[in-house]
Amino acid sequence: MRQFPRVTAGCFLLLSAYAASLPVIPGDSTRGAKIFESEQCIKCHAVNGRGGRIGLDLGRTVSRSYTPAQLASTMWNHAPVMFGAIKAAGIETPKLSPENAADLFAFFYSARFFDKPGQAAEGKSEFEEKRCGVCHGITESRAEGAPPVAKWESLADPVLLVQQMWNHSYRMKQAFKRRNLEWQSLTSGQLDDILAYLRSLPETAHLVSHFSNTSGQQGEHVFESKGCIHCHVGTLALENRLKNMTLTDIAVDMWNHAPRMLDQPPTLTPEEMRQLLSFLWMRQFVYPGGSIATGKKVFEGRRCAECHAGGAHGAPQLPGQAHKYSEVTIISALWRHGPQMLSRMKEAGIGWPSFRSAQEVADLIAYLNSVQ
Ligand code: HEC
Ligand code: HEC
Ligand code: HEC
Ligand code: HEC
């Protein structure tokens, strides 16, 4: 019995070695919000109603799934028109470093750009039907130890939501039992609705949205020291299971986990959860995985190869850059090299290439990273 976990732990480390070698750039929404202002994005774009009206409100929730690949492909496709608008407005085109792009990305995450949209009206009734309101008043606690909604910091920070759902689920389960309430399982759609409702209340307006991720280097240590590694190996390995999930989806999993736990699970500090999620989830989010072969076809079909395969028109050789691309760094490359690329394309009589899907960007990135 003692041998088994050790053997599988070895497998896990091997399997994750490739993903773990790809860099995740730490981002912080507070820095991102500043960049959004200092780089003048805010002159044209609003986020949740605050800012300019020339471009779109980037905080609006739309019913398409937003992933980093989607953001990168949308921004790329809109670039020539946007660069034109920036020139016309007499604004200098921002040159975003990869770190700036990571901060902006965190800022978009905090503005819930990547969330699935929730329905506040539905959420109001879910909150009652799921019995949340029995213990949680909006401004007052209705059960011992249950914080009122106005005090939920987790409403403003999705990482804290996951952490709270993990840490508290066991105590909440006990609290349900004491009150003779049946445990209520949740779907992520229901939690999206409940969160949309609670966030729309004037009583929670003071909570400041925040999101940040780390490089995830410490996350592997947390994963081991908190014992997750004992169960989450093989088919339960989390790096594959967390693909295409938002943090709200993961928070729901933490909640639904509770009735199945016999003992109190190890608690995690916010910082440990941030490390863990950066290691396990963020990496899946910024490297969704693409096909190298399809990426090569995109590279040729979208005419990137005409300049980049042989170094024509002053273009650097691609693939073959020492640095690794991700959906975040491709955004930085677009802002740093896009205007110059656009004018070289005009000279060469090549129209600005558009991507037909987010997957094309993911495939292209896999191809760009395939050659050292
Ligand atoms: C001078 C005005 C202007 C500035 C400054 C500007 N944009 Fe834009 N942006 C636009 C316009 C106009 C479009 C729409 C282009 C189109 O329709 O093809 C756009 C489109 C976008 C889109 C695609 C939106 C979507 O969902 O379809 C994103 C994302 C974006 N901009 C991000 C940024 C960021 C980040 C910055 C700052 C680094 C920025 N923009 C600065 C005018 C601007
Ligand atoms: C039977 C009482 C009870 C019910 C019903 C209940 N909770 Fe709780 N909840 C608690 C208690 C007790 C805590 C504090 C646990 C702790 O401190 O470990 C808590 C904490 C929380 C927190 C952490 C808040 C923070 O500090 O950020 C969240 C989020 C939460 N509950 C969500 C829900 C949701 C969503 C529902 C309905 C699906 C719900 N709760 C139903 C008792 C309850
Ligand atoms: C005693 C074994 C055990 C331990 C320890 C454990 N888990 Fe789990 N975990 C499970 C099982 C079983 C599932 C349910 C898988 C399913 O539903 O198919 C699960 C599900 C999950 C899921 C949802 C995955 C999905 O597919 O949606 C997440 C996220 C998760 N665990 C995180 C953690 C973290 C983080 C730790 C360490 C702090 C941890 N678990 C420790 C057994 C464990
Ligand atoms: C007309 C020629 C041309 C075409 C077509 C072209 N590029 Fe470029 N690209 C350039 C030039 C020139 C630069 C360097 C610009 C600079 O120095 O700022 C560049 C820079 C880049 C960079 C930054 C490289 C680095 O050092 O990190 C990336 C990434 C890139 N291009 C991707 C693409 C992709 C993807 C396509 C196809 C969708 C494409 N390019 C099509 C000319 C082109």
XYZ file of C-alpha atoms and ligand atoms in Angstrom:
544
model
C 0.000 0.000 0.000
C 2.817 2.396 0.769
C 4.526 1.757 -2.561
C 1.566 2.699 -4.773
C 1.308 6.444 -4.267
C 5.058 6.843 -4.686
C 5.119 5.068 -8.031
C 2.177 7.047 -9.402
C 3.652 10.278 -8.060
C 6.695 9.609 -10.247
C 4.440 9.196 -13.311
C 2.688 12.436 -12.540
C 5.916 14.380 -12.439
C 6.990 12.965 -15.792
C 3.648 13.729 -17.455
C 3.586 17.280 -16.204
C 7.223 17.963 -17.038
C 6.456 19.386 -20.496
C 3.592 21.636 -19.406
C 5.569 22.745 -16.371
C 8.477 23.840 -18.561
C 6.319 26.428 -20.344
C 6.445 29.785 -18.620
C 3.338 31.356 -17.103
C 3.923 35.075 -16.697
C 2.612 36.440 -13.395
C -0.151 38.994 -13.940
C -1.988 41.315 -11.607
C -5.255 43.109 -12.326
C -4.303 46.171 -10.258
C -1.257 46.743 -12.459
C -3.374 45.851 -15.512
C -5.937 48.527 -14.655
C -3.133 51.096 -14.524
C -1.769 49.986 -17.903
C -5.268 50.219 -19.351
C -5.213 53.879 -18.360
C -1.570 54.795 -18.995
C -1.579 53.136 -22.439
C -4.783 55.028 -23.205
C -6.940 52.003 -24.009
C -9.466 53.699 -21.720
C -9.767 56.664 -24.128
C -11.607 54.415 -26.569
C -12.769 51.420 -24.511
C -14.891 51.233 -21.416
C -14.680 48.355 -18.976
C -18.004 47.811 -17.260
C -19.250 51.254 -18.283
C -16.190 53.325 -17.272
C -14.145 54.790 -20.115
C -14.429 55.803 -23.775
C -17.031 54.872 -26.342
C -15.054 54.626 -29.598
C -14.241 50.929 -29.206
C -16.347 48.277 -27.506
C -16.970 47.956 -23.767
C -14.520 45.167 -23.000
C -16.170 44.244 -19.698
C -19.552 43.487 -21.210
C -20.574 39.902 -20.852
C -21.444 38.335 -24.150
C -22.783 34.905 -24.841
C -19.704 33.529 -26.547
C -17.074 31.777 -24.591
C -14.067 33.989 -24.065
C -10.764 32.262 -23.679
C -7.280 33.752 -23.960
C -7.062 32.280 -27.480
C -10.333 33.991 -28.352
C -9.055 37.299 -26.982
C -5.797 36.970 -28.933
C -7.587 36.125 -32.183
C -10.198 38.894 -31.773
C -7.558 41.488 -31.002
C -5.436 40.319 -33.932
C -8.376 40.484 -36.355
C -9.387 43.949 -35.206
C -5.828 45.286 -35.167
C -5.693 47.118 -38.535
C -8.920 49.040 -37.848
C -7.844 49.691 -34.259
C -4.333 50.823 -35.260
C -6.033 53.157 -37.748
C -8.286 54.593 -35.044
C -5.280 55.025 -32.734
C -3.341 56.887 -35.438
C -6.367 59.058 -36.277
C -6.778 59.955 -32.600
C -3.139 61.071 -32.465
C -2.328 58.463 -29.807
C 1.029 56.708 -29.866
C 0.533 52.964 -30.338
C 1.201 51.260 -27.008
C 4.130 48.839 -26.991
C 3.090 46.162 -24.544
C 5.761 43.928 -23.016
C 4.779 40.312 -22.253
C 4.504 41.370 -18.570
C 2.159 44.226 -19.538
C 0.072 41.798 -21.594
C -0.124 39.408 -18.621
C -1.283 42.257 -16.357
C -3.898 43.370 -18.894
C -5.045 39.807 -19.184
C -5.482 39.620 -15.374
C -7.389 42.892 -15.557
C -9.774 41.455 -18.165
C -10.160 38.386 -15.988
C -11.094 40.534 -12.989
C -13.582 42.420 -15.164
C -15.159 39.007 -15.837
C -14.399 39.195 -19.527
C -13.809 35.421 -19.494
C -16.824 34.469 -17.380
C -19.902 32.855 -18.727
C -22.654 35.445 -18.403
C -25.048 34.901 -15.499
C -28.665 36.014 -15.121
C -29.177 38.098 -11.982
C -32.962 37.529 -11.927
C -32.519 33.752 -12.051
C -29.784 34.014 -9.432
C -32.095 35.735 -6.985
C -34.474 32.772 -6.958
C -31.632 30.206 -7.014
C -30.188 31.853 -3.914
C -33.452 31.147 -2.075
C -34.191 27.745 -3.636
C -30.697 26.481 -2.834
C -31.231 27.639 0.766
C -28.237 29.970 0.763
C -30.448 32.713 2.199
C -31.293 30.590 5.247
C -27.845 31.279 6.671
C -26.508 34.181 4.610
C -28.379 37.491 4.857
C -27.268 40.228 2.493
C -26.109 42.457 5.359
C -26.696 40.238 8.384
C -25.615 36.748 9.385
C -28.542 34.376 9.900
C -26.578 31.442 11.252
C -23.591 31.121 13.504
C -20.384 31.765 11.635
C -22.054 32.364 8.250
C -20.761 35.663 6.885
C -23.271 38.099 5.349
C -22.963 38.506 1.583
C -21.771 42.119 1.913
C -18.618 40.705 3.600
C -17.827 38.068 0.972
C -14.456 39.109 -0.431
C -14.755 36.036 -2.605
C -17.365 37.877 -4.687
C -14.628 40.177 -5.964
C -11.765 37.711 -6.404
C -12.406 34.422 -8.238
C -9.344 32.785 -6.661
C -10.730 33.543 -3.193
C -14.057 32.046 -4.258
C -12.366 28.742 -5.062
C -10.382 28.935 -1.827
C -13.492 29.664 0.286
C -15.517 26.936 -1.369
C -12.688 24.504 -0.654
C -12.010 25.616 2.937
C -15.597 26.185 3.997
C -17.438 23.385 2.280
C -16.779 20.991 5.127
C -18.051 23.448 7.760
C -21.000 24.379 5.580
C -21.863 20.732 5.244
C -21.936 20.443 9.064
C -24.039 23.625 9.290
C -26.566 22.204 6.796
C -26.781 19.024 8.873
C -27.323 20.856 12.172
C -30.277 22.652 10.605
C -31.682 19.470 9.126
C -31.271 20.870 5.653
C -30.554 18.608 2.746
C -27.207 19.371 1.071
C -27.786 21.334 -2.156
C -25.564 20.544 -5.078
C -24.882 23.309 -7.581
C -24.263 23.493 -11.317
C -21.873 26.112 -12.649
C -24.777 27.816 -14.460
C -26.543 28.200 -11.113
C -23.466 29.620 -9.422
C -22.913 32.012 -12.368
C -26.488 33.263 -11.861
C -26.143 33.530 -8.070
C -22.886 35.478 -8.436
C -24.431 37.793 -11.061
C -27.266 38.495 -8.621
C -25.072 39.068 -5.566
C -22.631 41.264 -7.500
C -25.486 43.429 -8.768
C -26.565 44.392 -5.235
C -25.742 47.906 -3.985
C -24.559 46.283 -0.721
C -21.644 44.595 -2.538
C -20.666 47.555 -4.747
C -17.794 48.422 -2.379
C -15.956 45.160 -3.112
C -13.071 45.862 -5.502
C -12.576 43.296 -8.265
C -9.189 41.653 -8.250
C -7.431 38.806 -9.998
C -3.800 37.805 -10.014
C -1.822 34.750 -10.924
C 1.716 33.679 -10.141
C 4.194 31.809 -12.312
C 2.940 28.675 -10.548
C 6.406 27.520 -9.524
C 5.418 27.099 -5.871
C 2.148 25.422 -6.837
C 3.703 22.028 -7.347
C 4.977 22.118 -3.782
C 1.496 23.005 -2.456
C 0.005 20.196 -4.541
C 2.345 17.730 -2.843
C 2.378 19.091 0.698
C -1.436 19.355 0.904
C -1.813 15.776 -0.222
C -3.685 16.438 -3.474
C -1.057 14.345 -5.202
C -2.179 11.207 -3.344
C -5.455 11.031 -5.260
C -4.996 13.250 -8.290
C -2.800 11.087 -10.457
C -3.564 9.014 -13.542
C -7.151 9.530 -14.712
C -7.742 11.949 -11.835
C -4.765 14.147 -12.827
C -6.067 17.677 -12.606
C -4.125 19.304 -15.417
C -6.265 17.486 -17.947
C -9.523 17.696 -16.031
C -9.366 21.457 -15.556
C -9.146 22.232 -19.283
C -11.751 24.689 -20.541
C -13.022 25.444 -17.055
C -13.511 28.886 -15.577
C -12.699 29.519 -11.934
C -16.437 29.571 -11.208
C -16.661 26.036 -12.628
C -13.836 24.970 -10.315
C -15.497 26.663 -7.318
C -18.626 24.576 -8.027
C -16.541 21.414 -8.043
C -15.143 22.335 -4.634
C -18.682 22.826 -3.341
C -20.033 19.569 -4.767
C -17.044 17.725 -3.343
C -18.078 18.428 0.251
C -20.650 15.694 0.890
C -18.158 13.113 -0.347
C -15.473 14.137 2.128
C -15.433 12.174 5.347
C -12.712 14.120 7.083
C -11.975 17.787 7.153
C -9.805 18.515 4.121
C -6.494 20.394 4.571
C -7.092 24.145 4.555
C -5.325 26.390 2.082
C -4.388 30.051 2.508
C -5.354 32.451 -0.302
C -1.713 32.588 -1.363
C -1.436 28.791 -1.474
C -4.607 28.556 -3.558
C -3.257 31.219 -5.920
C -0.048 29.230 -6.340
C -1.933 25.991 -6.810
C -4.357 27.383 -9.389
C -1.546 29.094 -11.276
C 0.265 25.765 -11.449
C -2.715 23.558 -12.295
C -5.234 25.744 -14.060
C -3.604 28.885 -15.434
C -1.196 26.822 -17.478
C -4.138 25.021 -19.152
C -5.777 28.360 -19.714
C -2.845 30.038 -21.448
C -1.661 26.874 -23.223
C -4.941 25.265 -24.304
C -3.046 22.911 -26.577
C -3.010 23.031 -30.337
C -1.997 20.843 -33.222
C 1.462 21.522 -34.646
C 0.474 20.104 -38.049
C -2.673 22.240 -38.279
C -0.707 25.236 -37.017
C 1.743 24.827 -39.909
C -1.214 24.923 -42.324
C -2.520 28.094 -40.669
C 0.953 29.642 -40.931
C 1.021 28.916 -44.653
C -2.672 29.470 -45.405
C -2.729 32.896 -43.708
C 0.435 33.843 -45.646
C 2.614 34.354 -42.545
C 5.117 31.998 -44.199
C 5.639 34.373 -47.156
C 7.571 36.723 -44.884
C 8.502 34.636 -41.875
C 9.674 31.329 -43.390
C 12.510 32.928 -45.371
C 13.032 36.272 -43.659
C 11.483 38.332 -46.513
C 10.439 41.967 -45.950
C 12.583 42.282 -42.841
C 10.604 39.651 -40.937
C 12.278 37.515 -38.260
C 12.485 33.766 -38.889
C 9.449 31.950 -37.433
C 9.252 29.416 -35.928
C 12.625 29.443 -34.269
C 12.519 32.298 -31.782
C 14.199 31.399 -28.500
C 11.213 32.605 -26.473
C 8.023 30.593 -26.173
C 4.748 32.056 -27.321
C 1.466 31.807 -25.469
C -1.898 33.491 -26.065
C -0.676 36.214 -23.699
C 2.671 36.861 -25.388
C 1.157 36.789 -28.891
C -0.890 39.795 -27.758
C 2.303 41.532 -26.710
C 3.906 40.657 -30.083
C 0.866 42.108 -31.862
C 1.156 45.446 -30.038
C 4.927 45.654 -30.380
C 5.309 44.537 -33.983
C 1.802 44.919 -35.448
C 2.055 48.475 -36.854
C 5.391 47.711 -38.536
C 4.038 44.408 -39.830
C 0.952 46.170 -41.174
C 3.006 48.629 -43.195
C 5.259 45.840 -44.547
C 2.139 43.951 -45.598
C 0.828 47.013 -47.409
C 4.158 47.335 -49.278
C 4.054 43.640 -50.191
C 0.404 43.835 -51.283
C -0.662 41.288 -48.666
C -3.961 41.943 -46.876
C -3.970 41.753 -43.076
C -4.586 38.070 -42.289
C -7.591 37.238 -40.111
C -7.972 34.126 -38.037
C -11.184 32.186 -38.581
C -11.330 30.785 -35.072
C -9.629 30.889 -31.703
C -8.444 27.338 -32.320
C -6.366 28.582 -35.267
C -4.422 30.774 -32.835
C -3.905 27.852 -30.444
C -2.675 25.689 -33.351
C -0.412 28.449 -34.650
C 1.152 28.865 -31.194
C 1.796 25.125 -30.951
C 3.570 25.361 -34.317
C 5.586 28.476 -33.394
C 6.782 26.725 -30.235
C 7.566 23.452 -31.982
C 11.036 24.426 -33.210
C 13.740 25.492 -30.772
C -8.096 55.229 -30.540
C -9.013 54.266 -30.022
C -8.517 52.940 -29.461
C -7.518 52.715 -28.530
C -6.571 53.726 -27.888
C -7.528 51.285 -28.265
N -8.509 50.674 -29.018
Fe -9.036 48.698 -28.965
N -10.359 48.992 -30.489
C -10.673 50.226 -31.050
C -11.637 50.030 -32.141
C -12.231 51.120 -33.018
C -11.894 48.618 -32.184
C -12.827 47.878 -33.131
C -12.038 47.554 -34.377
C -12.909 46.838 -35.405
O -14.118 47.007 -35.396
O -12.343 46.090 -36.227
C -11.095 48.002 -31.107
C -11.099 46.640 -30.812
C -10.483 46.074 -29.687
C -10.662 44.719 -29.220
C -11.577 43.676 -29.838
C -12.943 43.806 -29.141
C -13.946 42.704 -29.476
O -14.345 41.977 -28.551
O -14.359 42.580 -30.629
C -9.886 44.556 -28.110
C -9.780 43.307 -27.227
C -9.189 45.825 -27.875
N -9.590 46.711 -28.849
C -8.280 46.071 -26.839
C -7.569 47.249 -26.671
C -6.508 47.442 -25.689
C -6.041 46.384 -24.682
C -6.049 48.724 -25.853
C -4.909 49.399 -25.105
C -3.624 48.714 -25.086
C -6.831 49.318 -26.918
N -7.727 48.409 -27.392
C -6.667 50.639 -27.361
C -10.156 51.455 -30.671
C -9.123 51.648 -29.762
C -26.754 26.017 6.977
C -26.091 27.265 6.847
C -25.502 27.628 5.467
C -26.129 27.570 4.248
C -27.537 27.080 3.936
C -25.176 28.087 3.284
N -24.014 28.442 3.898
Fe -22.412 29.344 3.058
N -21.464 29.417 4.865
C -21.974 28.900 6.028
C -20.963 29.025 7.082
C -21.110 28.554 8.511
C -19.851 29.639 6.460
C -18.510 29.973 7.107
C -17.649 28.721 7.068
C -16.283 28.918 7.668
O -15.963 30.010 8.136
O -15.508 27.927 7.623
C -20.208 29.878 5.069
C -19.370 30.490 4.139
C -19.677 30.679 2.790
C -18.818 31.348 1.825
C -17.484 32.027 2.086
C -17.787 33.507 2.219
C -16.559 34.411 2.284
O -16.090 34.690 3.405
O -16.097 34.876 1.222
C -19.465 31.291 0.616
C -18.959 31.848 -0.727
C -20.718 30.598 0.830
N -20.818 30.258 2.154
C -21.628 30.349 -0.165
C -22.855 29.718 0.039
C -23.815 29.467 -1.019
C -23.610 29.809 -2.506
C -24.887 28.842 -0.441
C -26.123 28.289 -1.135
C -25.882 27.375 -2.214
C -24.579 28.721 0.991
N -23.339 29.270 1.244
C -25.430 28.155 1.921
C -23.227 28.380 6.232
C -24.174 28.168 5.247
C -8.730 11.412 -0.905
C -8.565 11.687 -2.294
C -8.514 13.144 -2.739
C -7.685 14.145 -2.258
C -6.640 14.063 -1.166
C -8.001 15.309 -3.048
N -8.978 15.025 -3.955
Fe -9.799 16.328 -5.312
N -11.056 14.859 -5.980
C -11.077 13.552 -5.525
C -12.132 12.821 -6.229
C -12.485 11.347 -6.033
C -12.747 13.745 -7.134
C -13.959 13.530 -8.022
C -13.622 13.182 -9.425
C -14.917 12.968 -10.204
O -15.937 13.613 -9.902
O -14.867 12.181 -11.134
C -12.037 15.005 -6.953
C -12.311 16.165 -7.673
C -11.558 17.337 -7.613
C -11.717 18.453 -8.497
C -12.713 18.550 -9.653
C -12.065 17.949 -10.883
C -13.006 17.769 -12.045
O -12.799 16.833 -12.809
O -13.960 18.537 -12.215
C -10.789 19.383 -8.127
C -10.568 20.758 -8.769
C -10.054 18.845 -7.000
N -10.549 17.593 -6.708
C -9.014 19.495 -6.346
C -8.289 18.967 -5.288
C -7.217 19.681 -4.616
C -6.767 21.098 -4.962
C -6.738 18.847 -3.652
C -5.634 19.133 -2.636
C -5.786 20.340 -1.825
C -7.529 17.613 -3.704
N -8.457 17.739 -4.709
C -7.347 16.535 -2.884
C -10.249 13.015 -4.555
C -9.318 13.713 -3.808
C 4.570 41.268 -45.160
C 5.369 40.423 -44.318
C 4.735 39.813 -43.091
C 3.642 38.969 -43.018
C 2.745 38.489 -44.140
C 3.526 38.580 -41.618
N 4.486 39.196 -40.880
Fe 4.841 38.956 -38.866
N 6.353 40.318 -38.931
C 6.773 40.973 -40.078
C 7.823 41.918 -39.704
C 8.563 42.839 -40.676
C 8.021 41.787 -38.305
C 8.996 42.567 -37.427
C 8.302 43.889 -37.083
C 9.142 44.744 -36.176
O 10.358 44.746 -36.306
O 8.534 45.404 -35.286
C 7.083 40.752 -37.854
C 6.983 40.319 -36.526
C 6.162 39.270 -36.113
C 6.176 38.696 -34.795
C 7.086 39.081 -33.642
C 8.323 38.212 -33.682
C 9.158 38.333 -32.404
O 10.320 38.748 -32.480
O 8.629 38.001 -31.325
C 5.224 37.708 -34.783
C 4.862 36.794 -33.617
C 4.629 37.672 -36.102
N 5.223 38.625 -36.875
C 3.623 36.814 -36.468
C 3.018 36.783 -37.719
C 1.908 35.934 -38.058
C 1.233 34.956 -37.098
C 1.599 36.186 -39.373
C 0.478 35.565 -40.193
C -0.851 35.581 -39.597
C 2.517 37.205 -39.841
N 3.356 37.549 -38.807
C 2.549 37.714 -41.138
C 6.317 40.760 -41.366
C 5.239 39.964 -41.729
